[in-house]
Amino acid sequence: MPKGKLSAQASLPTVKDRVTKPAESVRFQLPNDNGDPQPGGPAPTGTVLDGS
Protein backbone atom coordinates (compact mmCIF):
# COMPACT_ATOMS: atom_id res chain seq x y z
CA MET A 1 0.00 0.00 0.00
CA PRO A 2 1.44 3.39 -0.87
CA LYS A 3 2.84 5.41 2.03
CA GLY A 4 0.24 7.74 3.52
CA LYS A 5 -2.76 5.85 2.10
CA LEU A 6 -5.40 4.41 4.42
CA SER A 7 -6.99 2.03 1.94
CA ALA A 8 -6.18 0.03 -1.16
CA GLN A 9 -7.72 -2.64 -3.36
CA ALA A 10 -6.22 -6.09 -3.82
CA SER A 11 -7.36 -8.86 -6.12
CA LEU A 12 -7.66 -12.27 -4.53
CA PRO A 13 -8.63 -15.01 -7.00
CA THR A 14 -11.44 -17.30 -5.87
CA VAL A 15 -12.51 -20.71 -7.15
CA LYS A 16 -15.91 -20.85 -8.79
CA ASP A 17 -17.17 -24.15 -7.40
CA ARG A 18 -20.94 -23.49 -7.44
CA VAL A 19 -21.10 -23.96 -3.66
CA THR A 20 -22.66 -20.96 -1.93
CA LYS A 21 -20.65 -19.88 1.09
CA PRO A 22 -20.93 -16.94 3.48
CA ALA A 23 -18.45 -14.08 3.18
CA GLU A 24 -15.03 -14.94 4.60
CA SER A 25 -12.27 -12.73 5.91
CA VAL A 26 -8.62 -12.49 4.95
CA ARG A 27 -5.74 -10.93 6.86
CA PHE A 28 -2.46 -9.82 5.35
CA GLN A 29 0.66 -9.48 7.47
CA LEU A 30 3.21 -7.14 5.97
CA PRO A 31 6.81 -8.42 5.78
CA ASN A 32 10.01 -6.69 6.82
CA ASP A 33 12.92 -6.19 4.40
CA ASN A 34 13.92 -9.87 4.82
CA GLY A 35 10.42 -11.11 3.92
CA ASP A 36 9.63 -12.13 7.51
CA PRO A 37 6.31 -11.09 9.14
CA GLN A 38 6.53 -7.95 11.27
CA PRO A 39 5.46 -8.88 14.81
CA GLY A 40 3.10 -6.16 15.98
CA GLY A 41 3.18 -4.53 12.54
CA PRO A 42 0.18 -3.55 10.46
CA ALA A 43 -2.18 -6.41 9.57
CA PRO A 44 -4.74 -5.20 7.02
CA THR A 45 -7.95 -7.24 6.81
CA GLY A 46 -10.63 -7.59 4.18
CA THR A 47 -13.71 -9.54 3.12
CA VAL A 48 -13.74 -12.24 0.47
CA LEU A 49 -17.12 -12.47 -1.21
CA ASP A 50 -18.41 -15.75 -2.68
CA GLY A 51 -16.91 -16.19 -6.14
CA SER A 52 -19.64 -18.51 -7.47
PDB file of N, CA, C and O in Angstrom:
ATOM      1  N   MET A   1       0.853  -1.155   0.000  1.00  0.00           N
ATOM      2  CA  MET A   1       0.000   0.000   0.000  1.00  0.00           C
ATOM      3  C   MET A   1       0.905   1.225   0.000  1.00  0.00           C
ATOM      4  O   MET A   1       1.883   1.267   0.749  1.00  0.00           O
ATOM      5  N   PRO A   2       0.600   2.191  -0.822  1.00  0.00           N
ATOM      6  CA  PRO A   2       1.438   3.392  -0.874  1.00  0.00           C
ATOM      7  C   PRO A   2       1.491   4.121   0.474  1.00  0.00           C
ATOM      8  O   PRO A   2       0.504   4.179   1.200  1.00  0.00           O
ATOM      9  N   LYS A   3       2.648   4.662   0.786  1.00  0.00           N
ATOM     10  CA  LYS A   3       2.837   5.407   2.032  1.00  0.00           C
ATOM     11  C   LYS A   3       1.815   6.537   2.120  1.00  0.00           C
ATOM     12  O   LYS A   3       1.572   7.243   1.148  1.00  0.00           O
ATOM     13  N   GLY A   4       1.195   6.679   3.282  1.00  0.00           N
ATOM     14  CA  GLY A   4       0.238   7.743   3.521  1.00  0.00           C
ATOM     15  C   GLY A   4      -1.191   7.387   3.138  1.00  0.00           C
ATOM     16  O   GLY A   4      -2.113   8.121   3.452  1.00  0.00           O
ATOM     17  N   LYS A   5      -1.410   6.259   2.481  1.00  0.00           N
ATOM     18  CA  LYS A   5      -2.763   5.845   2.096  1.00  0.00           C
ATOM     19  C   LYS A   5      -3.390   5.029   3.217  1.00  0.00           C
ATOM     20  O   LYS A   5      -2.713   4.290   3.923  1.00  0.00           O
ATOM     21  N   LEU A   6      -4.693   5.161   3.394  1.00  0.00           N
ATOM     22  CA  LEU A   6      -5.400   4.414   4.423  1.00  0.00           C
ATOM     23  C   LEU A   6      -6.184   3.242   3.858  1.00  0.00           C
ATOM     24  O   LEU A   6      -6.719   2.433   4.609  1.00  0.00           O
ATOM     25  N   SER A   7      -6.277   3.150   2.541  1.00  0.00           N
ATOM     26  CA  SER A   7      -6.995   2.028   1.940  1.00  0.00           C
ATOM     27  C   SER A   7      -6.400   1.702   0.581  1.00  0.00           C
ATOM     28  O   SER A   7      -5.717   2.516  -0.028  1.00  0.00           O
ATOM     29  N   ALA A   8      -6.656   0.477   0.145  1.00  0.00           N
ATOM     30  CA  ALA A   8      -6.182   0.025  -1.162  1.00  0.00           C
ATOM     31  C   ALA A   8      -7.020  -1.167  -1.582  1.00  0.00           C
ATOM     32  O   ALA A   8      -7.687  -1.794  -0.752  1.00  0.00           O
ATOM     33  N   GLN A   9      -7.019  -1.471  -2.863  1.00  0.00           N
ATOM     34  CA  GLN A   9      -7.721  -2.641  -3.360  1.00  0.00           C
ATOM     35  C   GLN A   9      -6.699  -3.711  -3.716  1.00  0.00           C
ATOM     36  O   GLN A   9      -5.612  -3.409  -4.207  1.00  0.00           O
ATOM     37  N   ALA A  10      -7.063  -4.955  -3.456  1.00  0.00           N
ATOM     38  CA  ALA A  10      -6.215  -6.087  -3.821  1.00  0.00           C
ATOM     39  C   ALA A  10      -7.102  -7.147  -4.447  1.00  0.00           C
ATOM     40  O   ALA A  10      -8.221  -7.372  -3.997  1.00  0.00           O
ATOM     41  N   SER A  11      -6.613  -7.773  -5.495  1.00  0.00           N
ATOM     42  CA  SER A  11      -7.356  -8.860  -6.120  1.00  0.00           C
ATOM     43  C   SER A  11      -6.928 -10.175  -5.493  1.00  0.00           C
ATOM     44  O   SER A  11      -5.741 -10.448  -5.331  1.00  0.00           O
ATOM     45  N   LEU A  12      -7.907 -10.969  -5.125  1.00  0.00           N
ATOM     46  CA  LEU A  12      -7.656 -12.273  -4.528  1.00  0.00           C
ATOM     47  C   LEU A  12      -8.490 -13.282  -5.306  1.00  0.00           C
ATOM     48  O   LEU A  12      -9.710 -13.318  -5.163  1.00  0.00           O
ATOM     49  N   PRO A  13      -7.856 -14.073  -6.182  1.00  0.00           N
ATOM     50  CA  PRO A  13      -8.627 -15.015  -6.998  1.00  0.00           C
ATOM     51  C   PRO A  13      -9.415 -16.001  -6.136  1.00  0.00           C
ATOM     52  O   PRO A  13      -8.940 -16.452  -5.097  1.00  0.00           O
ATOM     53  N   THR A  14     -10.616 -16.306  -6.552  1.00  0.00           N
ATOM     54  CA  THR A  14     -11.440 -17.302  -5.874  1.00  0.00           C
ATOM     55  C   THR A  14     -11.770 -18.421  -6.856  1.00  0.00           C
ATOM     56  O   THR A  14     -11.678 -18.240  -8.071  1.00  0.00           O
ATOM     57  N   VAL A  15     -12.143 -19.559  -6.322  1.00  0.00           N
ATOM     58  CA  VAL A  15     -12.506 -20.713  -7.146  1.00  0.00           C
ATOM     59  C   VAL A  15     -14.023 -20.728  -7.303  1.00  0.00           C
ATOM     60  O   VAL A  15     -14.754 -20.682  -6.314  1.00  0.00           O
ATOM     61  N   LYS A  16     -14.477 -20.771  -8.535  1.00  0.00           N
ATOM     62  CA  LYS A  16     -15.914 -20.851  -8.790  1.00  0.00           C
ATOM     63  C   LYS A  16     -16.318 -22.321  -8.748  1.00  0.00           C
ATOM     64  O   LYS A  16     -16.155 -23.053  -9.708  1.00  0.00           O
ATOM     65  N   ASP A  17     -16.829 -22.747  -7.583  1.00  0.00           N
ATOM     66  CA  ASP A  17     -17.170 -24.154  -7.402  1.00  0.00           C
ATOM     67  C   ASP A  17     -18.669 -24.410  -7.295  1.00  0.00           C
ATOM     68  O   ASP A  17     -19.092 -25.512  -7.017  1.00  0.00           O
ATOM     69  N   ARG A  18     -19.473 -23.385  -7.478  1.00  0.00           N
ATOM     70  CA  ARG A  18     -20.942 -23.487  -7.436  1.00  0.00           C
ATOM     71  C   ARG A  18     -21.474 -23.880  -6.060  1.00  0.00           C
ATOM     72  O   ARG A  18     -22.580 -24.357  -5.938  1.00  0.00           O
ATOM     73  N   VAL A  19     -20.666 -23.712  -5.031  1.00  0.00           N
ATOM     74  CA  VAL A  19     -21.102 -23.960  -3.663  1.00  0.00           C
ATOM     75  C   VAL A  19     -21.222 -22.597  -2.989  1.00  0.00           C
ATOM     76  O   VAL A  19     -20.241 -21.879  -2.864  1.00  0.00           O
ATOM     77  N   THR A  20     -22.431 -22.251  -2.574  1.00  0.00           N
ATOM     78  CA  THR A  20     -22.656 -20.959  -1.933  1.00  0.00           C
ATOM     79  C   THR A  20     -22.074 -20.982  -0.524  1.00  0.00           C
ATOM     80  O   THR A  20     -22.350 -21.896   0.252  1.00  0.00           O
ATOM     81  N   LYS A  21     -21.279 -19.986  -0.227  1.00  0.00           N
ATOM     82  CA  LYS A  21     -20.649 -19.883   1.089  1.00  0.00           C
ATOM     83  C   LYS A  21     -20.860 -18.467   1.616  1.00  0.00           C
ATOM     84  O   LYS A  21     -20.994 -17.529   0.841  1.00  0.00           O
ATOM     85  N   PRO A  22     -20.845 -18.309   2.930  1.00  0.00           N
ATOM     86  CA  PRO A  22     -20.927 -16.945   3.477  1.00  0.00           C
ATOM     87  C   PRO A  22     -19.623 -16.199   3.196  1.00  0.00           C
ATOM     88  O   PRO A  22     -18.608 -16.806   2.857  1.00  0.00           O
ATOM     89  N   ALA A  23     -19.664 -14.894   3.343  1.00  0.00           N
ATOM     90  CA  ALA A  23     -18.449 -14.083   3.175  1.00  0.00           C
ATOM     91  C   ALA A  23     -17.393 -14.557   4.173  1.00  0.00           C
ATOM     92  O   ALA A  23     -17.702 -14.960   5.287  1.00  0.00           O
ATOM     93  N   GLU A  24     -16.141 -14.549   3.745  1.00  0.00           N
ATOM     94  CA  GLU A  24     -15.031 -14.940   4.605  1.00  0.00           C
ATOM     95  C   GLU A  24     -14.082 -13.758   4.740  1.00  0.00           C
ATOM     96  O   GLU A  24     -14.122 -12.832   3.947  1.00  0.00           O
ATOM     97  N   SER A  25     -13.213 -13.827   5.728  1.00  0.00           N
ATOM     98  CA  SER A  25     -12.268 -12.728   5.913  1.00  0.00           C
ATOM     99  C   SER A  25     -10.857 -13.194   5.559  1.00  0.00           C
ATOM    100  O   SER A  25     -10.562 -14.382   5.557  1.00  0.00           O
ATOM    101  N   VAL A  26     -10.024 -12.225   5.250  1.00  0.00           N
ATOM    102  CA  VAL A  26      -8.623 -12.489   4.946  1.00  0.00           C
ATOM    103  C   VAL A  26      -7.790 -11.436   5.673  1.00  0.00           C
ATOM    104  O   VAL A  26      -8.223 -10.302   5.855  1.00  0.00           O
ATOM    105  N   ARG A  27      -6.629 -11.857   6.148  1.00  0.00           N
ATOM    106  CA  ARG A  27      -5.742 -10.931   6.863  1.00  0.00           C
ATOM    107  C   ARG A  27      -4.365 -11.023   6.224  1.00  0.00           C
ATOM    108  O   ARG A  27      -3.842 -12.111   6.001  1.00  0.00           O
ATOM    109  N   PHE A  28      -3.801  -9.894   5.923  1.00  0.00           N
ATOM    110  CA  PHE A  28      -2.457  -9.820   5.346  1.00  0.00           C
ATOM    111  C   PHE A  28      -1.506  -9.334   6.431  1.00  0.00           C
ATOM    112  O   PHE A  28      -1.824  -8.412   7.160  1.00  0.00           O
ATOM    113  N   GLN A  29      -0.356  -9.970   6.523  1.00  0.00           N
ATOM    114  CA  GLN A  29       0.655  -9.483   7.467  1.00  0.00           C
ATOM    115  C   GLN A  29       1.836  -9.004   6.637  1.00  0.00           C
ATOM    116  O   GLN A  29       2.406  -9.763   5.854  1.00  0.00           O
ATOM    117  N   LEU A  30       2.165  -7.748   6.778  1.00  0.00           N
ATOM    118  CA  LEU A  30       3.212  -7.141   5.973  1.00  0.00           C
ATOM    119  C   LEU A  30       4.594  -7.623   6.412  1.00  0.00           C
ATOM    120  O   LEU A  30       4.862  -7.746   7.608  1.00  0.00           O
ATOM    121  N   PRO A  31       5.473  -7.923   5.444  1.00  0.00           N
ATOM    122  CA  PRO A  31       6.809  -8.419   5.785  1.00  0.00           C
ATOM    123  C   PRO A  31       7.805  -7.280   6.030  1.00  0.00           C
ATOM    124  O   PRO A  31       7.604  -6.151   5.597  1.00  0.00           O
ATOM    125  N   ASN A  32       8.910  -7.637   6.692  1.00  0.00           N
ATOM    126  CA  ASN A  32      10.014  -6.686   6.816  1.00  0.00           C
ATOM    127  C   ASN A  32      10.888  -6.807   5.572  1.00  0.00           C
ATOM    128  O   ASN A  32      10.538  -7.517   4.619  1.00  0.00           O
ATOM    129  N   ASP A  33      12.040  -6.171   5.573  1.00  0.00           N
ATOM    130  CA  ASP A  33      12.920  -6.192   4.397  1.00  0.00           C
ATOM    131  C   ASP A  33      13.457  -7.589   4.068  1.00  0.00           C
ATOM    132  O   ASP A  33      13.885  -7.843   2.951  1.00  0.00           O
ATOM    133  N   ASN A  34      13.452  -8.507   5.046  1.00  0.00           N
ATOM    134  CA  ASN A  34      13.917  -9.874   4.820  1.00  0.00           C
ATOM    135  C   ASN A  34      12.790 -10.807   4.372  1.00  0.00           C
ATOM    136  O   ASN A  34      13.016 -11.992   4.155  1.00  0.00           O
ATOM    137  N   GLY A  35      11.560 -10.289   4.300  1.00  0.00           N
ATOM    138  CA  GLY A  35      10.420 -11.112   3.923  1.00  0.00           C
ATOM    139  C   GLY A  35       9.759 -11.812   5.090  1.00  0.00           C
ATOM    140  O   GLY A  35       8.830 -12.595   4.914  1.00  0.00           O
ATOM    141  N   ASP A  36      10.217 -11.532   6.309  1.00  0.00           N
ATOM    142  CA  ASP A  36       9.627 -12.128   7.506  1.00  0.00           C
ATOM    143  C   ASP A  36       8.468 -11.267   8.001  1.00  0.00           C
ATOM    144  O   ASP A  36       8.511 -10.040   7.875  1.00  0.00           O
ATOM    145  N   PRO A  37       7.418 -11.882   8.596  1.00  0.00           N
ATOM    146  CA  PRO A  37       6.306 -11.087   9.142  1.00  0.00           C
ATOM    147  C   PRO A  37       6.810 -10.119  10.208  1.00  0.00           C
ATOM    148  O   PRO A  37       7.725 -10.422  10.949  1.00  0.00           O
ATOM    149  N   GLN A  38       6.186  -8.955  10.270  1.00  0.00           N
ATOM    150  CA  GLN A  38       6.535  -7.950  11.268  1.00  0.00           C
ATOM    151  C   GLN A  38       5.690  -8.170  12.514  1.00  0.00           C
ATOM    152  O   GLN A  38       4.501  -7.847  12.501  1.00  0.00           O
ATOM    153  N   PRO A  39       6.251  -8.730  13.590  1.00  0.00           N
ATOM    154  CA  PRO A  39       5.459  -8.879  14.810  1.00  0.00           C
ATOM    155  C   PRO A  39       4.963  -7.520  15.290  1.00  0.00           C
ATOM    156  O   PRO A  39       5.728  -6.570  15.375  1.00  0.00           O
ATOM    157  N   GLY A  40       3.684  -7.415  15.521  1.00  0.00           N
ATOM    158  CA  GLY A  40       3.095  -6.162  15.983  1.00  0.00           C
ATOM    159  C   GLY A  40       2.947  -5.121  14.893  1.00  0.00           C
ATOM    160  O   GLY A  40       2.493  -4.020  15.149  1.00  0.00           O
ATOM    161  N   GLY A  41       3.319  -5.474  13.664  1.00  0.00           N
ATOM    162  CA  GLY A  41       3.184  -4.533  12.544  1.00  0.00           C
ATOM    163  C   GLY A  41       1.760  -4.485  12.023  1.00  0.00           C
ATOM    164  O   GLY A  41       0.872  -5.175  12.522  1.00  0.00           O
ATOM    165  N   PRO A  42       1.525  -3.666  11.014  1.00  0.00           N
ATOM    166  CA  PRO A  42       0.184  -3.549  10.455  1.00  0.00           C
ATOM    167  C   PRO A  42      -0.302  -4.892   9.906  1.00  0.00           C
ATOM    168  O   PRO A  42       0.477  -5.669   9.356  1.00  0.00           O
ATOM    169  N   ALA A  43      -1.579  -5.173  10.086  1.00  0.00           N
ATOM    170  CA  ALA A  43      -2.180  -6.415   9.573  1.00  0.00           C
ATOM    171  C   ALA A  43      -3.522  -6.060   8.938  1.00  0.00           C
ATOM    172  O   ALA A  43      -4.568  -6.208   9.558  1.00  0.00           O
ATOM    173  N   PRO A  44      -3.490  -5.566   7.692  1.00  0.00           N
ATOM    174  CA  PRO A  44      -4.741  -5.203   7.021  1.00  0.00           C
ATOM    175  C   PRO A  44      -5.659  -6.415   6.879  1.00  0.00           C
ATOM    176  O   PRO A  44      -5.204  -7.544   6.704  1.00  0.00           O
ATOM    177  N   THR A  45      -6.954  -6.177   6.961  1.00  0.00           N
ATOM    178  CA  THR A  45      -7.945  -7.238   6.807  1.00  0.00           C
ATOM    179  C   THR A  45      -8.928  -6.854   5.696  1.00  0.00           C
ATOM    180  O   THR A  45      -9.021  -5.696   5.309  1.00  0.00           O
ATOM    181  N   GLY A  46      -9.646  -7.838   5.214  1.00  0.00           N
ATOM    182  CA  GLY A  46     -10.634  -7.590   4.179  1.00  0.00           C
ATOM    183  C   GLY A  46     -11.666  -8.702   4.145  1.00  0.00           C
ATOM    184  O   GLY A  46     -11.590  -9.665   4.906  1.00  0.00           O
ATOM    185  N   THR A  47     -12.648  -8.560   3.278  1.00  0.00           N
ATOM    186  CA  THR A  47     -13.709  -9.538   3.124  1.00  0.00           C
ATOM    187  C   THR A  47     -13.631 -10.173   1.758  1.00  0.00           C
ATOM    188  O   THR A  47     -13.484  -9.475   0.757  1.00  0.00           O
ATOM    189  N   VAL A  48     -13.714 -11.497   1.725  1.00  0.00           N
ATOM    190  CA  VAL A  48     -13.740 -12.238   0.469  1.00  0.00           C
ATOM    191  C   VAL A  48     -15.178 -12.628   0.230  1.00  0.00           C
ATOM    192  O   VAL A  48     -15.800 -13.329   1.030  1.00  0.00           O
ATOM    193  N   LEU A  49     -15.748 -12.145  -0.874  1.00  0.00           N
ATOM    194  CA  LEU A  49     -17.123 -12.466  -1.212  1.00  0.00           C
ATOM    195  C   LEU A  49     -17.158 -13.755  -2.009  1.00  0.00           C
ATOM    196  O   LEU A  49     -16.195 -14.113  -2.680  1.00  0.00           O
ATOM    197  N   ASP A  50     -18.247 -14.478  -1.952  1.00  0.00           N
ATOM    198  CA  ASP A  50     -18.412 -15.745  -2.676  1.00  0.00           C
ATOM    199  C   ASP A  50     -18.156 -15.536  -4.158  1.00  0.00           C
ATOM    200  O   ASP A  50     -18.755 -14.659  -4.787  1.00  0.00           O
ATOM    201  N   GLY A  51     -17.266 -16.328  -4.746  1.00  0.00           N
ATOM    202  CA  GLY A  51     -16.911 -16.189  -6.145  1.00  0.00           C
ATOM    203  C   GLY A  51     -17.814 -16.933  -7.086  1.00  0.00           C
ATOM    204  O   GLY A  51     -17.693 -16.841  -8.297  1.00  0.00           O
ATOM    205  N   SER A  52     -18.781 -17.721  -6.583  1.00  0.00           N
ATOM    206  CA  SER A  52     -19.640 -18.512  -7.473  1.00  0.00           C
ATOM    207  C   SER A  52     -20.776 -17.708  -8.039  1.00  0.00           C
ATOM    208  O   SER A  52     -21.030 -16.618  -7.700  1.00  0.00           O
TER     209      SER A  52
END
